[in-house]
mmCIF file of C-alpha atoms in Angstrom:
data_model
loop_
_atom_site.group_PDB
_atom_site.id
_atom_site.type_symbol
_atom_site.label_atom_id
_atom_site.label_comp_id
_atom_site.label_asym_id
_atom_site.label_seq_id
_atom_site.Cartn_x
_atom_site.Cartn_y
_atom_site.Cartn_z
ATOM 1 C CA MET A 1 5.951 -13.465 36.185
ATOM 2 C CA HIS A 2 5.405 -11.230 33.153
ATOM 3 C CA ILE A 3 7.889 -11.693 30.320
ATOM 4 C CA SER A 4 8.756 -7.984 30.416
ATOM 5 C CA LYS A 5 10.422 -8.592 33.808
ATOM 6 C CA VAL A 6 12.631 -11.422 32.534
ATOM 7 C CA ASP A 7 15.991 -11.054 30.787
ATOM 8 C CA LEU A 8 15.513 -13.218 27.705
ATOM 9 C CA ASN A 9 19.270 -13.789 27.487
ATOM 10 C CA LEU A 10 18.871 -16.101 30.487
ATOM 11 C CA PHE A 11 17.147 -18.642 28.266
ATOM 12 C CA THR A 12 20.131 -18.703 25.927
ATOM 13 C CA VAL A 13 22.255 -19.604 28.947
ATOM 14 C CA PHE A 14 19.728 -22.228 30.042
ATOM 15 C CA GLU A 15 19.738 -23.886 26.601
ATOM 16 C CA ALA A 16 23.562 -23.856 26.449
ATOM 17 C CA ILE A 17 23.953 -25.498 29.879
ATOM 18 C CA TYR A 18 21.319 -28.096 28.972
ATOM 19 C CA THR A 19 23.003 -28.891 25.652
ATOM 20 C CA GLU A 20 26.595 -28.886 26.909
ATOM 21 C CA GLY A 21 25.925 -30.401 30.357
ATOM 22 C CA SER A 22 28.610 -28.155 31.750
ATOM 23 C CA VAL A 23 28.945 -24.547 32.932
ATOM 24 C CA THR A 24 32.473 -24.441 31.546
ATOM 25 C CA ARG A 25 31.496 -25.594 28.066
ATOM 26 C CA ALA A 26 28.415 -23.323 28.107
ATOM 27 C CA SER A 27 30.651 -20.344 28.863
ATOM 28 C CA GLN A 28 32.934 -21.282 25.978
ATOM 29 C CA LYS A 29 30.012 -21.676 23.613
ATOM 30 C CA LEU A 30 28.525 -18.289 24.518
ATOM 31 C CA PHE A 31 31.888 -16.505 24.911
ATOM 32 C CA LEU A 32 31.013 -15.567 28.494
ATOM 33 C CA THR A 33 32.933 -16.046 31.733
ATOM 34 C CA GLN A 34 32.035 -18.925 34.042
ATOM 35 C CA PRO A 35 30.957 -16.498 36.810
ATOM 36 C CA ALA A 36 28.568 -14.827 34.327
ATOM 37 C CA ILE A 37 27.055 -18.227 33.440
ATOM 38 C CA SER A 38 26.721 -19.147 37.117
ATOM 39 C CA HIS A 39 25.075 -15.797 37.883
ATOM 40 C CA ALA A 40 22.567 -16.282 35.065
ATOM 41 C CA LEU A 41 21.790 -19.807 36.301
ATOM 42 C CA ASN A 42 21.150 -18.499 39.810
ATOM 43 C CA ARG A 43 18.705 -15.937 38.423
ATOM 44 C CA LEU A 44 16.892 -18.681 36.500
ATOM 45 C CA ARG A 45 16.638 -20.766 39.649
ATOM 46 C CA VAL A 46 14.954 -17.870 41.434
ATOM 47 C CA ILE A 47 12.514 -17.336 38.556
ATOM 48 C CA PHE A 48 11.510 -21.008 38.335
ATOM 49 C CA GLU A 49 11.949 -21.798 42.027
ATOM 50 C CA ASP A 50 13.810 -24.925 40.962
ATOM 51 C CA PRO A 51 17.523 -25.817 40.803
ATOM 52 C CA LEU A 52 17.132 -26.738 37.098
ATOM 53 C CA PHE A 53 20.535 -28.480 37.130
ATOM 54 C CA THR A 54 22.365 -30.478 39.815
ATOM 55 C CA ARG A 55 26.047 -31.262 39.739
ATOM 56 C CA GLN A 56 26.961 -34.940 39.485
ATOM 57 C CA GLY A 57 30.722 -35.228 39.210
ATOM 58 C CA HIS A 58 31.782 -32.961 36.321
ATOM 59 C CA ALA A 59 28.321 -32.931 34.704
ATOM 60 C CA MET A 60 25.264 -30.706 35.196
ATOM 61 C CA VAL A 61 22.201 -32.989 35.219
ATOM 62 C CA SER A 62 18.835 -31.445 34.404
ATOM 63 C CA THR A 63 15.897 -31.624 36.786
ATOM 64 C CA PRO A 64 12.431 -32.811 35.676
ATOM 65 C CA LEU A 65 11.313 -29.175 35.360
ATOM 66 C CA ALA A 66 14.289 -28.321 33.142
ATOM 67 C CA ARG A 67 13.523 -31.303 30.914
ATOM 68 C CA SER A 68 9.873 -30.226 30.649
ATOM 69 C CA ILE A 69 10.671 -26.694 29.443
ATOM 70 C CA ILE A 70 13.707 -27.235 27.223
ATOM 71 C CA GLU A 71 11.763 -27.865 23.987
ATOM 72 C CA PRO A 72 9.488 -24.801 24.300
ATOM 73 C CA VAL A 73 12.569 -22.707 25.128
ATOM 74 C CA ARG A 74 14.455 -24.069 22.098
ATOM 75 C CA GLN A 75 11.500 -23.416 19.797
ATOM 76 C CA ALA A 76 11.221 -19.862 21.068
ATOM 77 C CA LEU A 77 14.949 -19.231 20.582
ATOM 78 C CA ARG A 78 14.895 -20.698 17.067
ATOM 79 C CA GLY A 79 11.891 -18.532 16.238
ATOM 80 C CA LEU A 80 13.760 -15.420 17.323
ATOM 81 C CA GLU A 81 16.806 -16.488 15.294
ATOM 82 C CA VAL A 82 14.659 -16.919 12.182
ATOM 83 C CA THR A 83 13.028 -13.550 12.778
ATOM 84 C CA LEU A 84 16.408 -11.843 13.070
ATOM 85 C CA ALA A 85 17.758 -13.660 10.015
ATOM 86 C CA ASP A 86 14.734 -12.680 7.922
ATOM 87 C CA ALA A 87 14.696 -9.060 9.041
ATOM 88 C CA GLY A 88 15.320 -6.802 6.072
ATOM 89 C CA LYS A 89 14.223 -9.440 3.553
ATOM 90 C CA PHE A 90 10.994 -10.008 1.655
ATOM 91 C CA ASP A 91 10.460 -13.190 -0.317
ATOM 92 C CA ALA A 92 7.417 -12.491 -2.464
ATOM 93 C CA MET A 93 7.022 -16.103 -3.524
ATOM 94 C CA LEU A 94 6.735 -17.285 0.093
ATOM 95 C CA ALA A 95 5.074 -14.237 1.680
ATOM 96 C CA ASN A 96 1.578 -14.648 3.081
ATOM 97 C CA LYS A 97 0.465 -11.059 3.509
ATOM 98 C CA GLN A 98 -2.310 -8.596 2.711
ATOM 99 C CA PHE A 99 -1.435 -5.110 1.502
ATOM 100 C CA ASN A 100 -3.915 -2.261 1.956
ATOM 101 C CA LEU A 101 -3.975 0.279 -0.845
ATOM 102 C CA ALA A 102 -5.824 3.601 -0.520
ATOM 103 C CA LEU A 103 -7.296 4.214 -3.927
ATOM 104 C CA ARG A 104 -9.947 6.499 -5.380
ATOM 105 C CA ASP A 105 -12.633 4.460 -7.108
ATOM 106 C CA VAL A 106 -11.939 6.136 -10.442
ATOM 107 C CA LEU A 107 -8.412 4.685 -10.398
ATOM 108 C CA GLU A 108 -9.370 1.105 -9.550
ATOM 109 C CA SER A 109 -9.999 0.100 -13.152
ATOM 110 C CA THR A 110 -6.584 1.308 -14.296
ATOM 111 C CA VAL A 111 -4.509 0.279 -11.288
ATOM 112 C CA LEU A 112 -5.845 -3.043 -10.073
ATOM 113 C CA PRO A 113 -5.862 -5.295 -13.180
ATOM 114 C CA PRO A 114 -2.168 -4.939 -14.118
ATOM 115 C CA LEU A 115 -1.098 -4.758 -10.469
ATOM 116 C CA LEU A 116 -2.916 -7.941 -9.508
ATOM 117 C CA LYS A 117 -1.578 -9.701 -12.605
ATOM 118 C CA ASN A 118 2.001 -8.956 -11.534
ATOM 119 C CA ILE A 119 1.382 -9.888 -7.909
ATOM 120 C CA THR A 120 -0.370 -13.155 -8.778
ATOM 121 C CA GLU A 121 2.612 -14.281 -10.847
ATOM 122 C CA GLN A 122 5.283 -13.251 -8.341
ATOM 123 C CA ALA A 123 3.528 -13.673 -4.982
ATOM 124 C CA PRO A 124 0.788 -16.337 -5.050
ATOM 125 C CA GLN A 125 -0.124 -15.877 -1.378
ATOM 126 C CA VAL A 126 -0.145 -12.072 -1.313
ATOM 127 C CA SER A 127 -3.555 -10.374 -1.399
ATOM 128 C CA LEU A 128 -4.692 -6.784 -1.904
ATOM 129 C CA ALA A 129 -7.419 -4.663 -0.343
ATOM 130 C CA ALA A 130 -8.309 -1.474 -2.208
ATOM 131 C CA ILE A 131 -9.974 0.922 0.212
ATOM 132 C CA GLN A 132 -11.092 4.533 0.135
ATOM 133 C CA VAL A 133 -9.619 6.847 2.767
ATOM 134 C CA GLU A 134 -10.663 10.419 3.432
ATOM 135 C CA ARG A 135 -7.885 12.683 2.202
ATOM 136 C CA ARG A 136 -7.751 14.492 5.555
ATOM 137 C CA GLU A 137 -6.952 11.146 7.207
ATOM 138 C CA LEU A 138 -4.362 10.007 4.680
ATOM 139 C CA VAL A 139 -1.287 11.092 6.655
ATOM 140 C CA SER A 140 -2.399 9.440 9.908
ATOM 141 C CA GLU A 141 -3.429 6.225 8.116
ATOM 142 C CA LEU A 142 -0.064 5.960 6.344
ATOM 143 C CA ALA A 143 1.824 6.763 9.551
ATOM 144 C CA ALA A 144 -0.098 4.126 11.507
ATOM 145 C CA GLY A 145 0.494 1.489 8.847
ATOM 146 C CA SER A 146 -3.221 0.797 8.414
ATOM 147 C CA ILE A 147 -2.653 1.466 4.722
ATOM 148 C CA ASP A 148 0.591 0.605 2.955
ATOM 149 C CA LEU A 149 0.351 2.906 -0.059
ATOM 150 C CA ALA A 150 -1.984 5.523 -1.468
ATOM 151 C CA ILE A 151 -2.595 6.508 -5.075
ATOM 152 C CA ASP A 152 -4.213 9.864 -5.765
ATOM 153 C CA MET A 153 -3.872 13.191 -7.514
ATOM 154 C CA LEU A 154 -1.213 15.655 -6.349
ATOM 155 C CA LEU A 155 -2.053 16.525 -2.734
ATOM 156 C CA PRO A 156 -0.559 19.074 -0.297
ATOM 157 C CA LEU A 157 0.942 16.545 2.120
ATOM 158 C CA PRO A 158 3.825 17.022 4.627
ATOM 159 C CA ASN A 159 7.398 16.000 3.862
ATOM 160 C CA GLU A 160 7.069 12.810 5.917
ATOM 161 C CA ILE A 161 4.894 11.481 3.098
ATOM 162 C CA ARG A 162 7.045 10.374 0.182
ATOM 163 C CA ARG A 163 5.628 10.555 -3.329
ATOM 164 C CA GLN A 164 6.356 9.528 -6.894
ATOM 165 C CA LYS A 165 4.476 10.564 -10.034
ATOM 166 C CA ILE A 166 3.384 7.453 -11.856
ATOM 167 C CA VAL A 167 0.920 8.725 -14.460
ATOM 168 C CA GLN A 168 0.621 11.845 -16.563
ATOM 169 C CA ASP A 169 -2.695 11.700 -18.381
ATOM 170 C CA THR A 170 -4.470 14.019 -20.802
ATOM 171 C CA THR A 171 -7.992 15.432 -20.840
ATOM 172 C CA VAL A 172 -10.517 14.180 -23.407
ATOM 173 C CA VAL A 173 -14.180 14.754 -24.136
ATOM 174 C CA ILE A 174 -16.714 11.938 -24.475
ATOM 175 C CA ALA A 175 -19.665 12.241 -26.860
ATOM 176 C CA ARG A 176 -22.101 9.726 -28.253
ATOM 177 C CA LYS A 177 -21.295 8.273 -31.661
ATOM 178 C CA ASP A 178 -23.919 10.214 -33.637
ATOM 179 C CA HIS A 179 -23.789 13.457 -31.686
ATOM 180 C CA PRO A 180 -25.458 16.029 -33.971
ATOM 181 C CA ALA A 181 -23.073 18.882 -33.121
ATOM 182 C CA ILE A 182 -19.845 16.999 -33.780
ATOM 183 C CA LYS A 183 -18.726 16.471 -37.344
ATOM 184 C CA LYS A 184 -15.897 14.220 -38.517
ATOM 185 C CA GLY A 185 -14.730 13.491 -34.999
ATOM 186 C CA LYS A 186 -13.614 17.087 -34.380
ATOM 187 C CA LEU A 187 -14.634 19.244 -31.434
ATOM 188 C CA ASP A 188 -13.989 22.980 -31.412
ATOM 189 C CA LEU A 189 -14.304 25.355 -28.457
ATOM 190 C CA ASP A 190 -17.548 26.977 -29.631
ATOM 191 C CA THR A 191 -19.261 23.602 -29.946
ATOM 192 C CA TYR A 192 -17.963 22.583 -26.526
ATOM 193 C CA LEU A 193 -19.316 25.729 -24.868
ATOM 194 C CA GLN A 194 -22.692 25.575 -26.623
ATOM 195 C CA ALA A 195 -23.289 21.965 -25.526
ATOM 196 C CA GLU A 196 -24.650 20.793 -22.193
ATOM 197 C CA HIS A 197 -22.383 18.730 -19.952
ATOM 198 C CA VAL A 198 -22.311 16.016 -17.351
ATOM 199 C CA LEU A 199 -19.783 16.480 -14.542
ATOM 200 C CA ALA A 200 -18.548 13.436 -12.611
ATOM 201 C CA SER A 201 -17.394 14.357 -9.105
ATOM 202 C CA SER A 202 -17.524 12.828 -5.639
ATOM 203 C CA ARG A 203 -17.933 16.331 -4.190
ATOM 204 C CA ARG A 204 -21.393 17.791 -3.664
ATOM 205 C CA LYS A 205 -20.500 21.082 -5.298
ATOM 206 C CA GLY A 206 -17.616 22.907 -6.903
ATOM 207 C CA MET A 207 -16.042 23.066 -10.321
ATOM 208 C CA GLY A 208 -14.142 20.417 -12.200
ATOM 209 C CA LEU A 209 -10.537 20.879 -13.306
ATOM 210 C CA GLU A 210 -11.720 21.834 -16.770
ATOM 211 C CA ASP A 211 -14.002 24.548 -15.335
ATOM 212 C CA PHE A 212 -11.059 26.235 -13.627
ATOM 213 C CA GLU A 213 -9.243 26.411 -16.954
ATOM 214 C CA LEU A 214 -12.308 27.798 -18.704
ATOM 215 C CA SER A 215 -12.847 30.420 -15.977
ATOM 216 C CA ARG A 216 -9.261 31.644 -16.374
ATOM 217 C CA LEU A 217 -10.254 32.609 -19.929
ATOM 218 C CA GLY A 218 -13.548 34.130 -18.820
ATOM 219 C CA LEU A 219 -15.489 31.166 -20.230
ATOM 220 C CA GLN A 220 -18.179 28.985 -18.685
ATOM 221 C CA ARG A 221 -20.051 25.848 -19.703
ATOM 222 C CA ARG A 222 -23.484 24.616 -18.646
ATOM 223 C CA ILE A 223 -23.583 21.598 -16.326
ATOM 224 C CA ARG A 224 -26.887 19.816 -16.901
ATOM 225 C CA LEU A 225 -26.084 16.783 -14.739
ATOM 226 C CA ARG A 226 -23.746 16.211 -11.813
ATOM 227 C CA CYS A 227 -23.095 12.569 -10.867
ATOM 228 C CA GLN A 228 -20.597 10.683 -8.712
ATOM 229 C CA HIS A 229 -18.887 8.250 -11.082
ATOM 230 C CA TYR A 230 -17.361 8.448 -14.537
ATOM 231 C CA PHE A 231 -18.845 5.111 -15.572
ATOM 232 C CA ALA A 232 -22.382 6.393 -14.994
ATOM 233 C CA ALA A 233 -21.467 9.619 -16.779
ATOM 234 C CA CYS A 234 -20.175 7.633 -19.785
ATOM 235 C CA ARG A 235 -23.474 5.813 -20.016
ATOM 236 C CA VAL A 236 -25.385 9.081 -19.787
ATOM 237 C CA ALA A 237 -23.241 10.513 -22.576
ATOM 238 C CA SER A 238 -23.944 7.450 -24.734
ATOM 239 C CA GLN A 239 -27.715 8.021 -24.497
ATOM 240 C CA THR A 240 -27.927 11.832 -24.579
ATOM 241 C CA ASP A 241 -26.268 14.814 -26.209
ATOM 242 C CA LEU A 242 -24.418 15.723 -23.007
ATOM 243 C CA LEU A 243 -20.640 15.922 -23.237
ATOM 244 C CA LEU A 244 -18.347 14.452 -20.588
ATOM 245 C CA THR A 245 -14.814 15.660 -19.843
ATOM 246 C CA MET A 246 -12.484 13.153 -18.170
ATOM 247 C CA PRO A 247 -8.941 11.643 -18.101
ATOM 248 C CA GLU A 248 -8.084 9.713 -21.257
ATOM 249 C CA GLY A 249 -6.723 6.591 -19.525
ATOM 250 C CA TYR A 250 -9.946 5.813 -17.722
ATOM 251 C CA ALA A 251 -12.026 7.038 -20.672
ATOM 252 C CA ARG A 252 -10.657 4.269 -22.886
ATOM 253 C CA ILE A 253 -11.477 1.651 -20.263
ATOM 254 C CA ALA A 254 -14.899 2.933 -19.229
ATOM 255 C CA ASN A 255 -16.068 3.354 -22.827
ATOM 256 C CA GLN A 256 -15.191 -0.128 -24.044
ATOM 257 C CA GLN A 257 -18.813 -1.210 -23.757
ATOM 258 C CA PHE A 258 -20.167 2.044 -25.177
ATOM 259 C CA ASP A 259 -19.719 3.326 -28.691
ATOM 260 C CA ASN A 260 -18.821 6.836 -27.589
ATOM 261 C CA GLN A 261 -16.416 9.121 -29.383
ATOM 262 C CA ILE A 262 -13.245 10.096 -27.514
ATOM 263 C CA LEU A 263 -12.288 13.609 -28.603
ATOM 264 C CA SER A 264 -9.446 15.956 -27.832
ATOM 265 C CA PHE A 265 -10.215 18.739 -25.398
ATOM 266 C CA PRO A 266 -10.453 22.008 -27.397
ATOM 267 C CA LEU A 267 -8.066 23.931 -25.102
ATOM 268 C CA PRO A 268 -4.600 23.296 -23.665
ATOM 269 C CA MET A 269 -5.088 21.646 -20.275
ATOM 270 C CA PRO A 270 -2.779 20.724 -17.405
ATOM 271 C CA SER A 271 -2.136 17.006 -17.253
ATOM 272 C CA TRP A 272 -3.965 14.727 -14.820
ATOM 273 C CA ASP A 273 -1.000 13.727 -12.659
ATOM 274 C CA VAL A 274 -1.377 10.660 -10.453
ATOM 275 C CA TYR A 275 1.018 10.047 -7.556
ATOM 276 C CA LEU A 276 2.038 7.107 -5.423
ATOM 277 C CA TYR A 277 2.314 7.991 -1.701
ATOM 278 C CA TRP A 278 3.964 6.212 1.234
ATOM 279 C CA HIS A 279 5.212 7.167 4.707
ATOM 280 C CA GLU A 280 8.885 7.821 5.365
ATOM 281 C CA ASN A 281 8.941 5.099 8.053
ATOM 282 C CA VAL A 282 8.509 2.426 5.344
ATOM 283 C CA GLU A 283 10.945 3.969 2.883
ATOM 284 C CA ASN A 284 13.377 1.066 3.353
ATOM 285 C CA ASP A 285 10.901 -1.616 4.361
ATOM 286 C CA PRO A 286 11.474 -4.549 1.953
ATOM 287 C CA ALA A 287 7.799 -5.500 1.647
ATOM 288 C CA ASN A 288 6.631 -1.947 1.024
ATOM 289 C CA ARG A 289 9.465 -1.313 -1.418
ATOM 290 C CA TRP A 290 8.500 -4.461 -3.329
ATOM 291 C CA LEU A 291 4.861 -3.318 -3.499
ATOM 292 C CA ARG A 292 5.908 0.119 -4.779
ATOM 293 C CA GLU A 293 7.905 -1.574 -7.509
ATOM 294 C CA GLN A 294 4.865 -3.610 -8.542
ATOM 295 C CA VAL A 295 2.662 -0.524 -8.710
ATOM 296 C CA THR A 296 5.088 1.462 -10.829
ATOM 297 C CA ALA A 297 5.735 -1.512 -13.113
ATOM 298 C CA GLY A 298 2.087 -2.471 -13.526
ATOM 299 C CA PHE A 299 0.387 0.870 -13.787
ATOM 300 C CA LEU A 300 -0.981 1.719 -17.226
ATOM 301 C CA THR A 301 1.175 4.811 -17.606
ATOM 302 C CA LYS A 302 0.310 7.334 -20.265
ATOM 303 C CA THR A 303 2.726 10.192 -20.659
ATOM 304 C CA LYS A 304 1.797 12.951 -22.993
#
């Protein structure tokens, strides 16, 4: 018989009769009437095709079948009790769990080191998987629970997706140390427009954020190279006269092994806002809430 066809409360009655050796005492223990206990026992007898207990004087004596199943039944009941007791709690120190975090590759270098440092100290058995999810699939992946959180730029997502801004970064320009057009570490707009540029973008075509701002003023720069990753673009900038425009937070990490200059962008620019996203169905989930706290605490925030 499939478990879906069985009233699991019957096993609570079975365990009580076995422990107490009496229908009367079982009814008192479970706060049920004696007829209710007797009815449950009759249903169990039909399920197992065995009397389970026989009356000897005032006692209910278990049959061999009852004695053979009592321990598995007790273990199952205790397991359910533990599950119910632990519901709504998350003990990071004892948790053995993997969290899946949807993360653009450009954010991995800023997010993962401080986040993993916090998690390692507080939750030694918790692991992380940073994965890339197509933005058009982000809502369905969060709703299904296949990813726990997402970190990305501001996206037009429905209200069921909760969000919190965790980083407000500025725009900088990367140039090699001895760039001939840049004097005394200063970059003006004319120099920026006269230079050639490398654009880092995962998209095959289209403008960067900085190009939209330039176009609003009727200005345009020349893109000499389009590549996929900022790290590669930083290396290109270190070996050529191409300029690279990027967020400051990642610029300071990516350029640690290069001797590039990090210069202020020569125009006012909107900030690079990074958001933490999660689905409304995990708003009050203890594990997800704990992970959100670790992200917001460990992120290298830079507010300008």
